[in-house]
Amino acid sequence: MINGSRDMLSSFTEGLVTYACQDLEEESREELIYMAKLCEIAECYDDMRIYMKKIIQLNSELSISERNLLSVAYKQSVNPKRHSWTMTSSICSKLSEKNEIQQLKMAQLYQQRIEHEITEICNELFHLLDHYLIPTANRIQDGEAILFFFKMKGDYYRYLAFQSKLRGNNDDGELLKYYSQQALQAYETARTMSTTIPASDPLRLGFALNWSVFYHDIMDMPREAFNIAKEAFDETLNELDTLSEESYKDTAFIMQLLRDSLTLWDYDAEEEEDRVQKQDHH
């Protein structure tokens, strides 16, 4: 009975949001923002993306809270699919080892479907960033917004690069190169903008974390990844006393992630240096 009630509530919620999507074609920006927040509460993230697109097309100058809504809409849409892609990738590897050809083909087709959905979401975001959000942020000279959007662009190209890298066949070589270059360009622009805000700012610190992950996971440069993370961590330590209570919590959380990465990557960086030294001797 309880499960039945939950199903009814879920169906009602989905129906309400679907109806609202159809009924709000000419609604004001404030009403669209309300609907985006409603979608977040209802965990209807695909619908949330629809409202965020409408908001941006009406006025692409976003407040901090609206930028966060955009981030939630796309992150919560793409992350479950990224997890599903990773799981099916693992299944494909096991089926290949067992030489179960028919099941492998089915799993690969399903993985391709998930990947197509991920790529569509990323391309949708790139369009909003390149045609609306970044031009507007540049026009009004909003440094934090520029950092936010270029960080976001780098992150989503990193997601695509990671998938191409894991597949590892010849056809993906050019894609990996393209996605990696796009991510690097976006991150380099974000890096330039990050110097205009305090090192302890959660936005700047979160960028440094993701940038370091890019160098470690995509570029296979653990020493560079380690150095980026270490510099960000050390610079933030010097500013902790200046933070408000709210900012301190966000900053402390990201610093813990940086600390965890530094612990993991220190060994990788040493291995990389040993490998380079051996090559120099030959």
Coordinates of C-alpha atoms in Angstrom, one line a residue:
M1 CA 0.0 0.0 0.0
I2 CA 2.8 2.4 0.9
N3 CA 4.6 1.6 -2.3
G4 CA 1.4 2.2 -4.2
S5 CA 1.0 5.6 -2.6
R6 CA 4.5 6.5 -3.4
D7 CA 4.0 5.5 -7.1
M8 CA 0.8 7.6 -7.2
L9 CA 2.6 10.6 -5.6
S10 CA 5.5 10.2 -8.1
S11 CA 3.1 10.0 -11.0
F12 CA 1.3 13.0 -9.8
T13 CA 4.5 15.0 -9.4
E14 CA 5.7 14.1 -12.8
G15 CA 2.3 14.9 -14.3
L16 CA 2.3 18.3 -12.6
V17 CA 5.7 19.2 -13.9
T18 CA 4.9 18.0 -17.4
Y19 CA 1.7 20.1 -17.4
A20 CA 3.7 23.1 -16.1
C21 CA 6.3 22.7 -18.8
Q22 CA 3.5 22.9 -21.4
D23 CA 1.7 25.7 -19.7
L24 CA 4.5 28.2 -19.1
E25 CA 5.5 29.1 -22.6
E26 CA 4.8 32.8 -22.0
E27 CA 5.5 33.1 -18.3
S28 CA 7.8 35.7 -16.7
R29 CA 11.4 35.1 -15.7
E30 CA 10.4 35.0 -12.0
E31 CA 7.8 32.3 -12.7
L32 CA 10.3 30.3 -14.7
I33 CA 12.8 30.5 -11.8
Y34 CA 10.2 29.3 -9.4
M35 CA 9.5 26.3 -11.7
A36 CA 13.2 25.5 -11.9
K37 CA 13.3 25.5 -8.1
L38 CA 10.2 23.3 -8.0
C39 CA 11.8 20.9 -10.4
E40 CA 14.9 20.7 -8.2
I41 CA 12.7 19.8 -5.2
A42 CA 10.8 17.2 -7.2
E43 CA 14.1 15.9 -8.5
C44 CA 12.9 16.3 -12.1
Y45 CA 16.3 17.5 -13.4
D46 CA 15.6 17.1 -17.1
D47 CA 12.6 19.5 -16.7
M48 CA 14.8 21.8 -14.6
R49 CA 17.2 22.1 -17.6
I50 CA 14.2 23.1 -19.8
Y51 CA 13.4 26.0 -17.4
M52 CA 17.0 27.1 -17.1
K53 CA 17.3 27.3 -20.9
K54 CA 14.2 29.4 -21.1
I55 CA 15.5 31.7 -18.3
I56 CA 18.8 32.1 -20.1
Q57 CA 17.2 32.8 -23.4
L58 CA 15.1 35.6 -21.8
N59 CA 18.0 37.1 -19.9
S60 CA 21.5 35.5 -19.8
E61 CA 22.7 37.7 -16.9
L62 CA 22.5 35.2 -14.0
S63 CA 22.7 35.9 -10.3
I64 CA 24.8 33.7 -8.1
S65 CA 21.8 31.7 -7.0
E66 CA 20.7 31.3 -10.6
R67 CA 24.1 30.1 -11.6
N68 CA 23.9 27.5 -8.9
L69 CA 20.5 26.4 -10.3
L70 CA 22.1 26.0 -13.7
S71 CA 24.9 23.9 -12.1
V72 CA 22.4 21.7 -10.3
A73 CA 20.2 21.1 -13.3
Y74 CA 23.1 19.9 -15.5
K75 CA 25.1 18.1 -12.9
Q76 CA 22.1 16.1 -11.7
S77 CA 21.1 15.3 -15.2
V78 CA 24.5 14.1 -16.4
N79 CA 26.0 12.5 -13.3
P80 CA 23.6 9.5 -13.0
K81 CA 24.2 8.8 -16.7
R82 CA 28.0 9.0 -16.2
H83 CA 27.7 6.5 -13.4
S84 CA 25.5 4.2 -15.6
W85 CA 28.1 4.5 -18.4
T86 CA 30.9 3.5 -16.0
M87 CA 28.9 0.5 -14.8
T88 CA 28.1 -0.7 -18.3
S89 CA 31.7 -0.2 -19.3
S90 CA 32.7 -2.5 -16.5
I91 CA 30.1 -5.1 -17.6
C92 CA 31.4 -4.9 -21.2
S93 CA 34.9 -5.6 -20.0
K94 CA 33.8 -8.7 -18.1
L95 CA 31.7 -10.0 -21.0
S96 CA 34.6 -9.5 -23.3
E97 CA 36.9 -11.5 -21.0
K98 CA 34.3 -14.3 -20.9
N99 CA 33.9 -14.1 -24.7
E100 CA 30.1 -13.8 -24.4
I101 CA 29.7 -12.1 -27.8
Q102 CA 25.9 -11.8 -28.0
Q103 CA 25.6 -10.3 -24.5
L104 CA 28.6 -8.0 -25.2
K105 CA 26.9 -6.6 -28.3
M106 CA 23.8 -5.8 -26.4
A107 CA 25.7 -4.2 -23.5
Q108 CA 27.8 -2.1 -25.9
L109 CA 24.7 -0.9 -27.7
Y110 CA 23.1 0.2 -24.4
Q111 CA 26.3 1.9 -23.4
Q112 CA 26.4 3.8 -26.7
R113 CA 22.8 4.9 -26.0
I114 CA 23.8 6.3 -22.6
E115 CA 26.9 8.0 -24.1
H116 CA 24.7 9.6 -26.7
E117 CA 22.5 11.0 -24.0
I118 CA 25.5 12.3 -22.1
T119 CA 26.9 14.0 -25.2
E120 CA 23.6 15.6 -25.9
I121 CA 23.4 17.1 -22.5
C122 CA 27.0 18.4 -22.7
N123 CA 26.4 19.9 -26.2
E124 CA 23.2 21.6 -24.9
L125 CA 25.2 23.2 -22.1
F126 CA 28.1 24.2 -24.5
H127 CA 25.5 26.0 -26.7
L128 CA 24.2 28.0 -23.7
L129 CA 27.7 28.9 -22.5
D130 CA 29.1 29.9 -25.9
H131 CA 26.1 31.8 -27.2
Y132 CA 24.5 33.3 -24.1
L133 CA 26.3 33.1 -20.8
I134 CA 30.0 33.7 -21.6
P135 CA 29.3 36.6 -24.0
T136 CA 27.1 38.3 -21.4
A137 CA 29.6 37.7 -18.6
N138 CA 32.3 39.2 -20.8
R139 CA 30.2 42.2 -21.7
I140 CA 29.3 43.1 -18.2
Q141 CA 32.9 42.2 -17.0
D142 CA 31.7 39.9 -14.3
G143 CA 35.0 38.0 -13.3
E144 CA 33.3 35.5 -11.0
A145 CA 30.7 34.6 -13.7
I146 CA 33.4 34.2 -16.3
L147 CA 35.4 31.9 -14.0
F148 CA 32.2 29.9 -13.2
F149 CA 31.2 29.4 -16.8
F150 CA 34.7 28.5 -18.1
K151 CA 35.1 26.1 -15.2
M152 CA 31.8 24.6 -16.1
K153 CA 32.8 24.3 -19.8
G154 CA 36.1 22.7 -18.8
D155 CA 34.4 20.2 -16.5
Y156 CA 31.9 19.0 -19.1
Y157 CA 34.6 18.6 -21.8
R158 CA 36.6 16.7 -19.3
Y159 CA 33.6 14.3 -18.8
L160 CA 33.5 13.6 -22.6
A161 CA 37.3 13.3 -22.7
F162 CA 37.3 10.7 -19.9
Q163 CA 34.8 8.6 -21.8
S164 CA 36.8 8.7 -25.0
K165 CA 39.9 7.8 -23.1
L166 CA 38.4 4.8 -21.4
R167 CA 37.1 3.4 -24.7
G168 CA 40.6 3.6 -26.1
N169 CA 40.0 2.5 -29.7
N170 CA 41.5 4.3 -32.7
D171 CA 38.3 6.1 -33.6
D172 CA 38.3 7.8 -30.2
G173 CA 41.8 9.2 -30.5
E174 CA 40.8 12.3 -32.4
L175 CA 37.8 12.8 -30.2
L176 CA 39.9 12.5 -27.1
K177 CA 42.3 15.0 -28.5
Y178 CA 39.5 17.5 -29.4
Y179 CA 37.8 17.2 -26.0
S180 CA 41.0 17.5 -24.1
Q181 CA 42.0 20.6 -26.1
Q182 CA 38.6 22.2 -25.5
A183 CA 38.8 21.4 -21.7
L184 CA 42.4 22.7 -21.5
Q185 CA 41.5 26.0 -23.2
A186 CA 38.5 26.5 -20.9
Y187 CA 40.5 25.7 -17.8
E188 CA 43.3 28.0 -18.9
T189 CA 40.8 30.9 -19.2
A190 CA 39.3 30.0 -15.9
R191 CA 42.8 30.0 -14.3
T192 CA 43.4 33.5 -15.6
M193 CA 40.1 34.7 -14.1
S194 CA 40.7 32.9 -10.8
T195 CA 43.5 35.2 -9.9
T196 CA 41.0 38.1 -9.5
I197 CA 39.3 36.5 -6.5
P198 CA 40.7 35.3 -3.1
A199 CA 42.5 31.9 -3.1
S200 CA 40.1 30.7 -0.3
D201 CA 37.0 31.5 -2.3
P202 CA 35.1 28.2 -2.8
L203 CA 34.6 28.9 -6.5
R204 CA 38.3 29.4 -7.1
L205 CA 39.2 26.4 -4.9
G206 CA 36.7 24.2 -6.6
F207 CA 38.2 25.2 -10.0
A208 CA 41.7 24.3 -8.8
L209 CA 40.5 20.9 -7.7
N210 CA 38.8 20.1 -11.0
W211 CA 41.7 21.5 -13.0
S212 CA 44.1 19.2 -11.1
V213 CA 41.8 16.2 -11.8
F214 CA 42.0 17.1 -15.5
Y215 CA 45.8 16.9 -15.5
H216 CA 45.8 13.6 -13.5
D217 CA 42.9 11.7 -15.2
I218 CA 43.0 13.1 -18.8
M219 CA 46.5 14.4 -19.4
D220 CA 48.3 11.7 -17.4
M221 CA 50.5 14.3 -15.7
P222 CA 50.3 13.5 -12.0
R223 CA 53.1 15.8 -11.0
E224 CA 51.4 18.8 -12.6
A225 CA 48.1 17.7 -10.9
F226 CA 49.8 17.5 -7.6
N227 CA 51.5 20.9 -7.9
I228 CA 48.2 22.6 -8.9
A229 CA 46.4 21.0 -5.9
K230 CA 49.2 21.7 -3.5
E231 CA 49.5 25.4 -4.5
A232 CA 45.7 25.9 -4.1
F233 CA 45.8 24.1 -0.7
D234 CA 48.7 26.1 0.6
E235 CA 47.4 29.5 -0.6
T236 CA 44.1 28.8 1.1
L237 CA 45.7 28.0 4.4
N238 CA 46.9 31.5 4.7
E239 CA 43.4 33.0 4.3
L240 CA 41.3 30.7 6.5
D241 CA 41.1 33.3 9.3
T242 CA 39.4 35.8 7.0
L243 CA 36.5 33.6 6.0
S244 CA 32.9 33.9 7.1
E245 CA 31.3 30.8 8.8
E246 CA 29.3 29.9 5.7
S247 CA 32.3 30.2 3.4
Y248 CA 34.5 28.4 5.8
K249 CA 32.3 25.3 5.6
D250 CA 32.4 25.2 1.8
T251 CA 36.1 25.9 1.7
A252 CA 37.0 23.3 4.4
F253 CA 35.1 20.7 2.4
I254 CA 36.9 21.4 -0.8
M255 CA 40.2 21.5 1.1
Q256 CA 39.6 18.0 2.4
L257 CA 39.0 16.8 -1.2
L258 CA 42.3 18.5 -2.2
R259 CA 44.1 16.8 0.8
D260 CA 42.7 13.4 -0.3
S261 CA 43.9 14.0 -3.8
L262 CA 47.3 15.1 -2.7
T263 CA 47.7 11.9 -0.6
L264 CA 46.7 9.7 -3.6
W265 CA 48.7 11.6 -6.2
D266 CA 52.0 12.0 -4.3
Y267 CA 52.9 8.3 -5.2
D268 CA 51.8 8.8 -8.8
A269 CA 54.0 11.9 -9.1
E270 CA 57.0 10.1 -7.8
E271 CA 56.5 7.2 -10.2
E272 CA 56.2 9.7 -13.1
E273 CA 59.5 11.4 -12.1
D274 CA 61.2 8.0 -11.8
R275 CA 60.0 7.1 -15.3
V276 CA 61.3 10.4 -16.8
Q277 CA 64.7 9.9 -15.2
K278 CA 65.0 6.4 -16.6
Q279 CA 64.1 7.7 -20.1
D280 CA 66.8 10.4 -19.7
H281 CA 69.4 7.8 -19.0
H282 CA 68.6 5.9 -22.2

